[in-house]
Coordinates of C-alpha atoms and ligand atoms in Angstrom, one line a residue:
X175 CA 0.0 0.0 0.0
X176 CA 1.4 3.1 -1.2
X177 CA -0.1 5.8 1.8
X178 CA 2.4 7.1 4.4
X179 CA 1.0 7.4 8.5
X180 CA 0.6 11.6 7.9
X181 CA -1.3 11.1 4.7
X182 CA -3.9 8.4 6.2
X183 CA -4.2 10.7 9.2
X184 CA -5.0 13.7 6.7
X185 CA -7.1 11.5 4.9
X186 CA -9.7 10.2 7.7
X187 CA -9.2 13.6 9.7
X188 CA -8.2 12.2 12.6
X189 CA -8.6 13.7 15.9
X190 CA -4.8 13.8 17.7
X191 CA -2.2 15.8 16.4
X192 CA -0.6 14.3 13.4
X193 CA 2.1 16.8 12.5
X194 CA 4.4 14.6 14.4
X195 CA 3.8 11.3 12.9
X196 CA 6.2 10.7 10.4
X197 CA 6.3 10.1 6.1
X198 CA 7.2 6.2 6.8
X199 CA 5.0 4.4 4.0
X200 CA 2.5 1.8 6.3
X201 CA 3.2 -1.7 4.2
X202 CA -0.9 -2.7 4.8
X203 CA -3.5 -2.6 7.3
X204 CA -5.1 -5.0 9.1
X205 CA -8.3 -5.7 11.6
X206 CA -7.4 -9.3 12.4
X207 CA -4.5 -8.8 14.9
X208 CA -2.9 -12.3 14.1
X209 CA -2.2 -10.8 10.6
X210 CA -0.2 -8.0 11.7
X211 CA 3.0 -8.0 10.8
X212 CA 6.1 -4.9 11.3
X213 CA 5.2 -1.7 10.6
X214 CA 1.5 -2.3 10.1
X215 CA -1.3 -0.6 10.9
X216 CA -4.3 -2.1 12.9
X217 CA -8.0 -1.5 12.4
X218 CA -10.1 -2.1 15.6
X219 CA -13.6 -3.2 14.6
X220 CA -16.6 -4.3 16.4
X221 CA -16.8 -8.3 16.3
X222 CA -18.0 -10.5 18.3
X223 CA -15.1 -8.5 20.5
X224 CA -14.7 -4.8 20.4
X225 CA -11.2 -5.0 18.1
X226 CA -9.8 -2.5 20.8
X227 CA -9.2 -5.5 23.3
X228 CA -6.8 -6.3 20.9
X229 CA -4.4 -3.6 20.2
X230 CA -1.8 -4.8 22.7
X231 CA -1.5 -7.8 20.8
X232 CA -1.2 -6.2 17.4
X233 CA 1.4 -3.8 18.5
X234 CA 3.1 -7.4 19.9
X235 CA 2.6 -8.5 16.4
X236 CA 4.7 -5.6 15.9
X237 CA 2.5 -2.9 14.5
X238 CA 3.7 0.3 13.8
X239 CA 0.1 2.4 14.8
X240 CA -3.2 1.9 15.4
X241 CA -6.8 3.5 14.3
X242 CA -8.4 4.1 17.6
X243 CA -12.0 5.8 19.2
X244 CA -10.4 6.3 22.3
X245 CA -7.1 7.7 23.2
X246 CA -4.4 4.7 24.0
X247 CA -1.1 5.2 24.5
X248 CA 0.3 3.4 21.6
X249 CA 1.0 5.4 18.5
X250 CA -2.7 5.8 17.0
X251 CA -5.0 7.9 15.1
X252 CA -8.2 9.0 16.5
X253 CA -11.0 9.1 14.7
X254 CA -15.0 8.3 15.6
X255 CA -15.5 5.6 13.7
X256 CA -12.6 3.4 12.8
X257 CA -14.8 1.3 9.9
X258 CA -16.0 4.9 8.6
X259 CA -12.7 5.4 8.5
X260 CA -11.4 2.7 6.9
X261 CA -14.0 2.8 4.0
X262 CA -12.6 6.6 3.7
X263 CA -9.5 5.8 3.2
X264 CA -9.9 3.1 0.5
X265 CA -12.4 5.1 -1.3
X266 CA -9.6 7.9 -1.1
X267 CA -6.9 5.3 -2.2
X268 CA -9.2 4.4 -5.6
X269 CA -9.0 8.1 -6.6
X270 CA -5.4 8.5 -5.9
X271 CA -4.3 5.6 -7.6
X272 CA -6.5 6.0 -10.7
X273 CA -7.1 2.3 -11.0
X274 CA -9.9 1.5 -13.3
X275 CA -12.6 -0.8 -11.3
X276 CA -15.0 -3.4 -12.2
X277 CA -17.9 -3.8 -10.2
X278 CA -19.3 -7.4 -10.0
X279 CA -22.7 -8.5 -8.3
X280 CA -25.3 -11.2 -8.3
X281 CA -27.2 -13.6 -6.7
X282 CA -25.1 -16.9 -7.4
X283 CA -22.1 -16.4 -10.2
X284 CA -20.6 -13.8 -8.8
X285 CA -17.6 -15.5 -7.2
X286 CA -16.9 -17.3 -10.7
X287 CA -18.3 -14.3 -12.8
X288 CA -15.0 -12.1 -10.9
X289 CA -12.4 -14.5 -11.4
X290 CA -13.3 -15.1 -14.8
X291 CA -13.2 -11.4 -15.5
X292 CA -9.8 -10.9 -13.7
X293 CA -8.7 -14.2 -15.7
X294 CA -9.2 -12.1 -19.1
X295 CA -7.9 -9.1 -18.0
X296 CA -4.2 -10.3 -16.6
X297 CA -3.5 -11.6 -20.1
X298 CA -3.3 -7.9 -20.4
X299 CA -3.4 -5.3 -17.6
X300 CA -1.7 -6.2 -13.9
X301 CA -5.0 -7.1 -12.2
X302 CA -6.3 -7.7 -8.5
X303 CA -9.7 -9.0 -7.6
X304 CA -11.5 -10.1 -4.4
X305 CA -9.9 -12.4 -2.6
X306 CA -12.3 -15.1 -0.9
X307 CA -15.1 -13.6 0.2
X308 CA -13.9 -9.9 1.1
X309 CA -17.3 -8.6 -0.7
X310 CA -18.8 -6.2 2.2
X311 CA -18.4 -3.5 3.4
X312 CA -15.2 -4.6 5.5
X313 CA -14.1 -6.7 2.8
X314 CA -14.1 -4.5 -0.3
X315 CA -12.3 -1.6 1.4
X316 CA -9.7 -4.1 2.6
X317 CA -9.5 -5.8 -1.0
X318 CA -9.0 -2.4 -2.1
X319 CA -6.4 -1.3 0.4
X320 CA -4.2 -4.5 -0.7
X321 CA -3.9 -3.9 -4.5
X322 CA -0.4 -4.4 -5.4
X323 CA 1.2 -1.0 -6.2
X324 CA 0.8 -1.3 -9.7
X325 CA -2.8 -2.8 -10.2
X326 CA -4.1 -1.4 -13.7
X327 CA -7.3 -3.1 -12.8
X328 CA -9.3 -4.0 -10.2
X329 CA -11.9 -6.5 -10.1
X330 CA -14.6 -6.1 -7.0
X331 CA -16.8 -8.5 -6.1
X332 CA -20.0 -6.6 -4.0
X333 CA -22.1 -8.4 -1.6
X334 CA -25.5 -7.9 -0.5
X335 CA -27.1 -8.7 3.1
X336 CA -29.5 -6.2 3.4
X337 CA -30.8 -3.2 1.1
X338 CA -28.7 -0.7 0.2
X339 CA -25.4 -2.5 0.6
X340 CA -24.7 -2.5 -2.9
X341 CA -25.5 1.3 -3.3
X342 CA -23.2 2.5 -0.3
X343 CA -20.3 -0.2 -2.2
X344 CA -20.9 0.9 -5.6
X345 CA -20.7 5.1 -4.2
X346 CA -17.3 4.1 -2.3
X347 CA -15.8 1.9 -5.4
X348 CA -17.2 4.7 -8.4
X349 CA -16.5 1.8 -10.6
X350 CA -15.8 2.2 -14.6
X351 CA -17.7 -1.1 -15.3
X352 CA -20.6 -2.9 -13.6
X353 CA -22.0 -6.5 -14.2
X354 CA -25.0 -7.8 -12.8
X355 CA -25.0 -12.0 -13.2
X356 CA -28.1 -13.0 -12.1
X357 CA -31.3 -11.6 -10.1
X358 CA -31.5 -14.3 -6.9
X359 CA -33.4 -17.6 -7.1
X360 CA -31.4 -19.2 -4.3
X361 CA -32.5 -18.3 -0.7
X362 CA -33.5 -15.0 -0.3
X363 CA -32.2 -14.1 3.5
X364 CA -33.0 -10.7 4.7
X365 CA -34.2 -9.4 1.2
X366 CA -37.3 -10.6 1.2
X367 CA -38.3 -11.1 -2.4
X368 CA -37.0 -11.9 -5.8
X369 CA -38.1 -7.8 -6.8
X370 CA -36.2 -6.6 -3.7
X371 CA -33.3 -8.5 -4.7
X372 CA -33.2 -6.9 -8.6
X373 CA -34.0 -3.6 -6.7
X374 CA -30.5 -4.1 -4.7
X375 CA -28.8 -5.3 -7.0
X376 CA -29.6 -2.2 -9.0
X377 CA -28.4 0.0 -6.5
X378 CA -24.7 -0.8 -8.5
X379 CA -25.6 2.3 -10.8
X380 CA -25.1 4.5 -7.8
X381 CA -21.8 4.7 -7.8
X382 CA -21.4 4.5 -12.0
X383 CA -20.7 7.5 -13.7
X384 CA -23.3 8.2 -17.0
X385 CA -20.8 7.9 -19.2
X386 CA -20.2 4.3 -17.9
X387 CA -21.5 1.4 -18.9
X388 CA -23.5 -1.5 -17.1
X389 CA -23.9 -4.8 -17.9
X390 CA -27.4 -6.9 -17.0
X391 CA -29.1 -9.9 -17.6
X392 CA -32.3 -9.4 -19.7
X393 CA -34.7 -10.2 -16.7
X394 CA -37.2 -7.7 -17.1
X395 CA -37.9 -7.2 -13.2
X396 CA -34.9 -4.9 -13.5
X397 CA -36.1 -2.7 -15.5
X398 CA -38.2 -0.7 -13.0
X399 CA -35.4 0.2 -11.1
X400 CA -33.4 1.4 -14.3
X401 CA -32.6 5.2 -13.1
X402 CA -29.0 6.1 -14.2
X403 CA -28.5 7.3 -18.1
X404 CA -25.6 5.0 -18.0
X405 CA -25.1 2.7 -21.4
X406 CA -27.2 -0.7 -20.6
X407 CA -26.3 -3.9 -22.3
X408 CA -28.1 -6.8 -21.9
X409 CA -27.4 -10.5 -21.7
X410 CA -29.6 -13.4 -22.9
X411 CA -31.0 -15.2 -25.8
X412 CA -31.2 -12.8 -28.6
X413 CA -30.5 -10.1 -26.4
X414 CA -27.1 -7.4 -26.4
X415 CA -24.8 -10.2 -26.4
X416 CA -25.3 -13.7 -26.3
X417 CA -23.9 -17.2 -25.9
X418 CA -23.9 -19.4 -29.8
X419 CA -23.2 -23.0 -30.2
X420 CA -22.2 -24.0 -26.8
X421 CA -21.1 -27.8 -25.8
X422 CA -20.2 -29.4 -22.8
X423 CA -18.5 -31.8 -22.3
X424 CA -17.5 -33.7 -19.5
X425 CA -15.1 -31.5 -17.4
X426 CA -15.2 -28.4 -20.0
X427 CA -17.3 -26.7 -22.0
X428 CA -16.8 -24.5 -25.7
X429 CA -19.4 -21.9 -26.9
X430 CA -19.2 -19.1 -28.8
X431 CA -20.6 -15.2 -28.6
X432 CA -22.2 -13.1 -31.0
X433 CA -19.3 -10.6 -30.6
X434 CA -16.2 -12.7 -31.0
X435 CA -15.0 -14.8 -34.1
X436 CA -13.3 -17.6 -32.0
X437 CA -14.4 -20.5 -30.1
X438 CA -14.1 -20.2 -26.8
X439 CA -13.3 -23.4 -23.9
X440 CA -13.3 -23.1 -20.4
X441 CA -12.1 -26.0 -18.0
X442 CA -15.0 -25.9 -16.0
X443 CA -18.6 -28.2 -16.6
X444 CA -22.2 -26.2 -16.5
X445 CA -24.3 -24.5 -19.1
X446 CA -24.4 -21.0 -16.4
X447 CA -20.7 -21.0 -16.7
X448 CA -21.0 -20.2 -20.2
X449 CA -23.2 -17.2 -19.6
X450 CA -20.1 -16.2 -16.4
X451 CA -17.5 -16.7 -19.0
X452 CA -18.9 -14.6 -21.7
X453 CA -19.5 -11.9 -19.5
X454 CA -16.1 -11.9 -18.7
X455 CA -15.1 -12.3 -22.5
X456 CA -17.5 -9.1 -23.5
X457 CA -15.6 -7.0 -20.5
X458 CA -11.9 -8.0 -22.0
X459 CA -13.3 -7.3 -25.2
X460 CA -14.7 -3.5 -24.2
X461 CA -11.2 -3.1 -22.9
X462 CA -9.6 -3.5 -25.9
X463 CA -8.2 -7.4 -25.7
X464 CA -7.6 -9.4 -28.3
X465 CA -9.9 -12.4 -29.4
X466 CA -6.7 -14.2 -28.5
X467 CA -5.6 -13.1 -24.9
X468 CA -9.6 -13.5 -24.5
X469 CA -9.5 -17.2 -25.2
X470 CA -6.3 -17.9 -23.5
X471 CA -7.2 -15.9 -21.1
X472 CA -10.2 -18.1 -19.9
X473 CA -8.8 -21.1 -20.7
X474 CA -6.7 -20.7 -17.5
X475 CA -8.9 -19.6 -15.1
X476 CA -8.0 -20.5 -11.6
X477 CA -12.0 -20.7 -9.7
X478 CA -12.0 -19.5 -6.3
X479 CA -12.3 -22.9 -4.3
X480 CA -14.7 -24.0 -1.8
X481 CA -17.4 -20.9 -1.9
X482 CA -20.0 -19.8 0.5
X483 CA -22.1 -21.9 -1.3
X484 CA -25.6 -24.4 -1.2
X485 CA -24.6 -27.9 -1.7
X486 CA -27.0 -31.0 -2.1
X487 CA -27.0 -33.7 0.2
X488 CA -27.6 -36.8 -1.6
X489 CA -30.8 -37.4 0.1
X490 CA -32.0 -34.0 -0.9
X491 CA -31.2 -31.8 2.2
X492 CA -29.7 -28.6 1.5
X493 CA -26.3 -28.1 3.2
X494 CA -24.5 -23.9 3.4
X495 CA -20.6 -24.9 3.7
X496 CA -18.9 -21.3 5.0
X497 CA -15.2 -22.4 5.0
X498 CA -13.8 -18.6 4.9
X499 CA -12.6 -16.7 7.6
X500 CA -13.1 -18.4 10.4
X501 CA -13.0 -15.9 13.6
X502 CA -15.4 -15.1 15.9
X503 CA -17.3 -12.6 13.7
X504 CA -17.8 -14.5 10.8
X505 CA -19.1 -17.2 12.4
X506 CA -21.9 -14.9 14.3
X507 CA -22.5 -13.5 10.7
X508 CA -22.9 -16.7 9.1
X509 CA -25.3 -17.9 11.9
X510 CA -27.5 -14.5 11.4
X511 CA -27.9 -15.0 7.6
X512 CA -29.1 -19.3 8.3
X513 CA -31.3 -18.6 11.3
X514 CA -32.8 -15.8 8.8
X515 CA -33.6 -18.2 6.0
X516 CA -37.0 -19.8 6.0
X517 CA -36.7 -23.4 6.9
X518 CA -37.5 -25.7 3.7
X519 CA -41.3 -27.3 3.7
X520 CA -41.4 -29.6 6.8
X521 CA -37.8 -29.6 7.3
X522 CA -35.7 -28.4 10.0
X523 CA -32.2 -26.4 11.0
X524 CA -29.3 -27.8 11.7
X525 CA -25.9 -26.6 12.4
X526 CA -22.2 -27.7 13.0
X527 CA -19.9 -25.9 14.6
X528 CA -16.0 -26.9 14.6
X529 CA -13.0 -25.3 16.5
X530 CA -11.8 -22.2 15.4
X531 CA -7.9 -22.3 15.3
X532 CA -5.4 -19.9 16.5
X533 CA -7.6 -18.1 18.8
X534 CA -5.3 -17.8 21.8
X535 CA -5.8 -17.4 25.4
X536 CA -9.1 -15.9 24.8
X537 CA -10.3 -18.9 22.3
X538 CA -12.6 -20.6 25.2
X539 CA -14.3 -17.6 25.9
X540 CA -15.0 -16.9 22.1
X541 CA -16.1 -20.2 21.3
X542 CA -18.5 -20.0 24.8
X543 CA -19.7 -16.7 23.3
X544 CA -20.8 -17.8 20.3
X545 CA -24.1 -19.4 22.9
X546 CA -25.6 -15.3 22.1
X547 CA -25.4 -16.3 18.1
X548 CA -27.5 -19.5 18.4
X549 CA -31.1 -19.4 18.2
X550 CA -32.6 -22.5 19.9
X551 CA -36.5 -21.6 18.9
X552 CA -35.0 -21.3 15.5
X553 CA -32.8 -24.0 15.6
X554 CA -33.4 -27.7 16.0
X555 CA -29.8 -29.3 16.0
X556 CA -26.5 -27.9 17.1
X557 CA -23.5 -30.2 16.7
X558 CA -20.7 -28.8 18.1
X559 CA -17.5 -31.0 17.3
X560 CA -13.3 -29.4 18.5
X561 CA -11.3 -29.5 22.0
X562 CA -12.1 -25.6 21.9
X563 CA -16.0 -26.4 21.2
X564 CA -16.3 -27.8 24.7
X565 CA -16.4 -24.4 26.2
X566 CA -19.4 -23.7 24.2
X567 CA -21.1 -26.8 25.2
X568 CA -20.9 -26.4 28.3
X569 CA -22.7 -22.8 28.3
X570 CA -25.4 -24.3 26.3
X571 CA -25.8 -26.4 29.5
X572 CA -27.5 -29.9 29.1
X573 CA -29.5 -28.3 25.7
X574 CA -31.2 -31.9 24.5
X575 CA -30.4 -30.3 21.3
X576 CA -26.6 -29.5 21.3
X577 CA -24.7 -32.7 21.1
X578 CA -20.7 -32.5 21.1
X579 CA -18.3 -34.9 19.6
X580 CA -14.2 -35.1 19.7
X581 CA -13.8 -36.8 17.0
X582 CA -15.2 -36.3 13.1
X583 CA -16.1 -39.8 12.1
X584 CA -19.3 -39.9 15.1
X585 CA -19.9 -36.6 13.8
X586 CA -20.1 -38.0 10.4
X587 CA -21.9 -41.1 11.2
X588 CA -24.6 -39.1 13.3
X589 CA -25.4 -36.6 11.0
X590 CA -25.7 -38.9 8.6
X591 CA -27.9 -41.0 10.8
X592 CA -30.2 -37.4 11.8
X593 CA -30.1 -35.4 8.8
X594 CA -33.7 -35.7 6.6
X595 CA -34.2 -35.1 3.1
X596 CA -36.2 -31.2 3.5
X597 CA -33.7 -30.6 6.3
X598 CA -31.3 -27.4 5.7
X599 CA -28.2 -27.8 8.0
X600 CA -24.8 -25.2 8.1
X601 CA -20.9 -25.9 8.5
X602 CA -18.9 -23.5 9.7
X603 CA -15.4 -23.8 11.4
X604 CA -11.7 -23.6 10.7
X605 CA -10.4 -25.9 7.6
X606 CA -8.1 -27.5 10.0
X607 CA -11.4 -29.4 11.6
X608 CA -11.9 -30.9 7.8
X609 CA -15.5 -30.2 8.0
X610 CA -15.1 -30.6 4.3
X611 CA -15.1 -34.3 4.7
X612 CA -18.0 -34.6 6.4
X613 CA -19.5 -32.4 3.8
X614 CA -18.6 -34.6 0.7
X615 CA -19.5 -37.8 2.1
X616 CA -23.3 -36.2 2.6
X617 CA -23.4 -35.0 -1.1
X618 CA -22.3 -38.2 -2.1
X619 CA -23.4 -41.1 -0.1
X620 CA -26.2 -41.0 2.4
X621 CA -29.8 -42.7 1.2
Ligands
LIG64 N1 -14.4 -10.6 17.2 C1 -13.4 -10.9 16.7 C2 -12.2 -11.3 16.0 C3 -12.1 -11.2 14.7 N2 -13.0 -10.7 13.8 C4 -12.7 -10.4 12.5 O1 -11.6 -10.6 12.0 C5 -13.8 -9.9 11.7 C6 -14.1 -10.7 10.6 C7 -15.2 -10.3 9.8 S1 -15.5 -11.4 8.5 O2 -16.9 -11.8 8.6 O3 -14.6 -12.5 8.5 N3 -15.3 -10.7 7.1 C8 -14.3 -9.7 6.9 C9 -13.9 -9.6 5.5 O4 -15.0 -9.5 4.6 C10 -15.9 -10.6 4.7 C11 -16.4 -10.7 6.1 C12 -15.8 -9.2 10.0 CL1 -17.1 -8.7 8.9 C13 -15.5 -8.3 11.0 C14 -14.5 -8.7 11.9 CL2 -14.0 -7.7 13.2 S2 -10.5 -11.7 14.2 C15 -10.1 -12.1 15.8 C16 -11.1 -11.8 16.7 C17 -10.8 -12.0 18.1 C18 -9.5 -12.8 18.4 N4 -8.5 -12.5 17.5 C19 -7.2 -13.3 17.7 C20 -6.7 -13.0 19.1 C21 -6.7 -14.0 20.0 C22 -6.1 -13.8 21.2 C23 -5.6 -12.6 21.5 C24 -5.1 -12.4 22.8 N5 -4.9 -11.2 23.4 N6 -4.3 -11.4 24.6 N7 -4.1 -12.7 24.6 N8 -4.6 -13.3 23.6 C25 -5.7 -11.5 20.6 C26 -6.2 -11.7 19.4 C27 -8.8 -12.7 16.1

């Protein structure tokens, strides 16, 4: 990151005198203290812990300063709001550094629709995109805050929880290209409705200049919410731009577009990654790529593995695998968005919860604390499976339906044993517990 401790002080108008910090450049920031390494700079932020508890530890990480609400006496700048802040500074960091963005959103594709775009564009341009599933409004200033120096372009996935997210991402991200992959069908979480969805999704044009352009499928229960003079294209049969001839094959698939002369192959299986991979060959081809890099360029794309995604069990059930992140917070978060999901037709919620690794001294009383994130009117099974998950067990207190389990293959075998076709059930713990396991012996062999 290419912003010195004065300048980022200018920047978010912090409170404490700044004329004495110095023009050393701050390598990157951070809000999850175990990632701080020398010289960095730590964000506090409100998890399931207020981030401040942990400034000691960052500075023993060896950070160089800290953002702060309240005055401390290691070197920090004080501001009101640290995230406000943060999401100041990244916005600030996009103008500086003139890189052009593109905006991604959608209800499922959006993952694959990024990296495809970003595959394109590196035959080209030095390109950054979302890593994981930075997409919010934590995780898109922080995306943007860790561009290499010399990103040409910048490729940012945007999330949406509730309404409005997308609008307040789009306003701090201004990009230069938006893309709209589909208008939800999968679970609908705190939205609502399909309508409120496209309405959300729509909110992307708030941040898109009219002489921009924005790309959307040809769903017409957009077009209400079309209110920017922006360029529109639209995707679909016989539409702007279009998949032609398209094949799959076992493991890969070849189609072409209405706007290239070549065949295109990409090494992944199923007909809607056509539609992602076009849409990532119409943006290299607005940006001046040849039908060549295009090709190439998507003929190499690396997926982002093991998405927030829905699975199928193979008796039907529907399983939500969140393998990112896990710390405290995201674990609460991903337990919001499942207890806010309607249950399926006579079927019930279940959840496992596995260790969370590297948590330190204070891991049992983060684990015990995640008791405020479960639901137990919502909720009809909790599995809680990890040496760490003990602590949390034992707050739930004798809970008929909390069960807890040292080791993975009684997990397996009683999940398998409980787990009903119309049941909806959630994973969520650190990769080291190889949940994962569990997970693909449900999709493929319970009857
Ligand atoms: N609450 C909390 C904690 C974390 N939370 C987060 O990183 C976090 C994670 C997320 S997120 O959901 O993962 N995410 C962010 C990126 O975009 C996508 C969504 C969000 Cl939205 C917000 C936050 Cl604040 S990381 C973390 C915590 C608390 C413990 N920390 C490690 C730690 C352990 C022990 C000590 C310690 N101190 N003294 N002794 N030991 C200090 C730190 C690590």
């Amino acid at each position: 990151m290419k912003l010195t401790l004065k300048e980022i002080a200018k920047v978010v108008h912090a409170k404490n005198d700044w004329s004495v910090l110095t023009d050393r450049e701050i390598p990157k920031i951070e809000f999850d203290s175990r990632l701080i390494e020398p010289g960095d700079l730590f964000l506090p932020l409100k998890g399931v812990r207020d981030g401040h508890d942990f400034i000691p530890t960052a500075f023993e990480n060896g950070a160089f300063a800290t953002f702060s609400e309240k005055k401390v006496e290691q070197t920090h700048l004080l501001v009101d709001d640290c995230l406000k802040a943060f999401q100041e500074l990244a916005k600030y960091y996009l103008e500086k550094t003139n890189v052009e963005v593109i905006a991604v959103t959608g209800s499922n594709g959006k993952t694959t629709t990024k990296d495809m775009i970003a595959a394109v564009l590196s035959e080209k341009y030095s390109t950054y995109k979302t890593q994981g599933n930075h997409n919010n409004e934590i995780g898109l200033p922080y995306t943007v805050l860790h561009m290499p120096d010399n990103t040409q372009k910048l490729v940012l996935e945007m999330g949406m929880d509730h309404p409005g997210d997308i609008d307040f991402l789009s306003n701090l991200a201004q990009p230069d290209l938006a893309i709209i992959t589909l208008i939800g069908e999968a679970h609908l979480e705190f939205m609502g409705n399909r309508r409120n969805i496209a309405k959300g999704k729509m909110g992307i044009q708030a941040g898109l200049g009219v002489e921009n352009e924005l790309i959307a499928p040809a769903d017409p229960i957009i077009n209400e919410f079309i209110y920017n003079q922006q360029k529109i294209t639209r995707f679909g049969a016989d539409e702007d731009i279009f998949v032609t001839n398209l094949v799959e094959h076992r493991n890969y698939l070849s189609f072409n577009t209405n706007f290239l002369n070549v065949t295109i192959t990409i090494p992944v299986p199923g007909k809607y990654n056509a539609t992602n991979a076009m849409l990532a060959a119409y943006v290299g081809f607005k940006m001046g790529l040849s039908e060549k890099e295009i090709k190439q360029g998507l003929e190499h794309v690396e997926l982002t593995r093991n998405r927030t995604e829905w699975k199928k069990a193979a008796n039907g059930a529907d399983i939500l695998a969140d393998v990112y992140n896990a710390n405290p917070t995201a674990m609460r978060l991903i337990l919001e968005t499942f207890q806010a999901i309607e249950k399926n037709e006579g079927g019930r919620k279940l959840v496992v919860l596995a260790d969370m690794l590297e948590l330190g001294n204070q891991s049992a009383e983060l684990h015990a604390k995640m008791i405020e994130s479960l639901n137990f009117e919502i909720l009809d099974k909790v599995y809680l499976y990890g040496p760490m998950m003990k602590s949390l067990y034992q707050v739930a207190n004798g809970n008929p339906n909390v069960s807890y389990f040292t080791d993975l293959e009684n997990l397996s075998a009683t999940i398998k044993k409980d787990l009903q076709p119309n049941d909806q059930i959630l994973f969520k713990g650190s990769n080291g517990m190889k949940l994962f396991n569990v997970i693909e012996d449900l999709e493929k062999n319970i009857s």
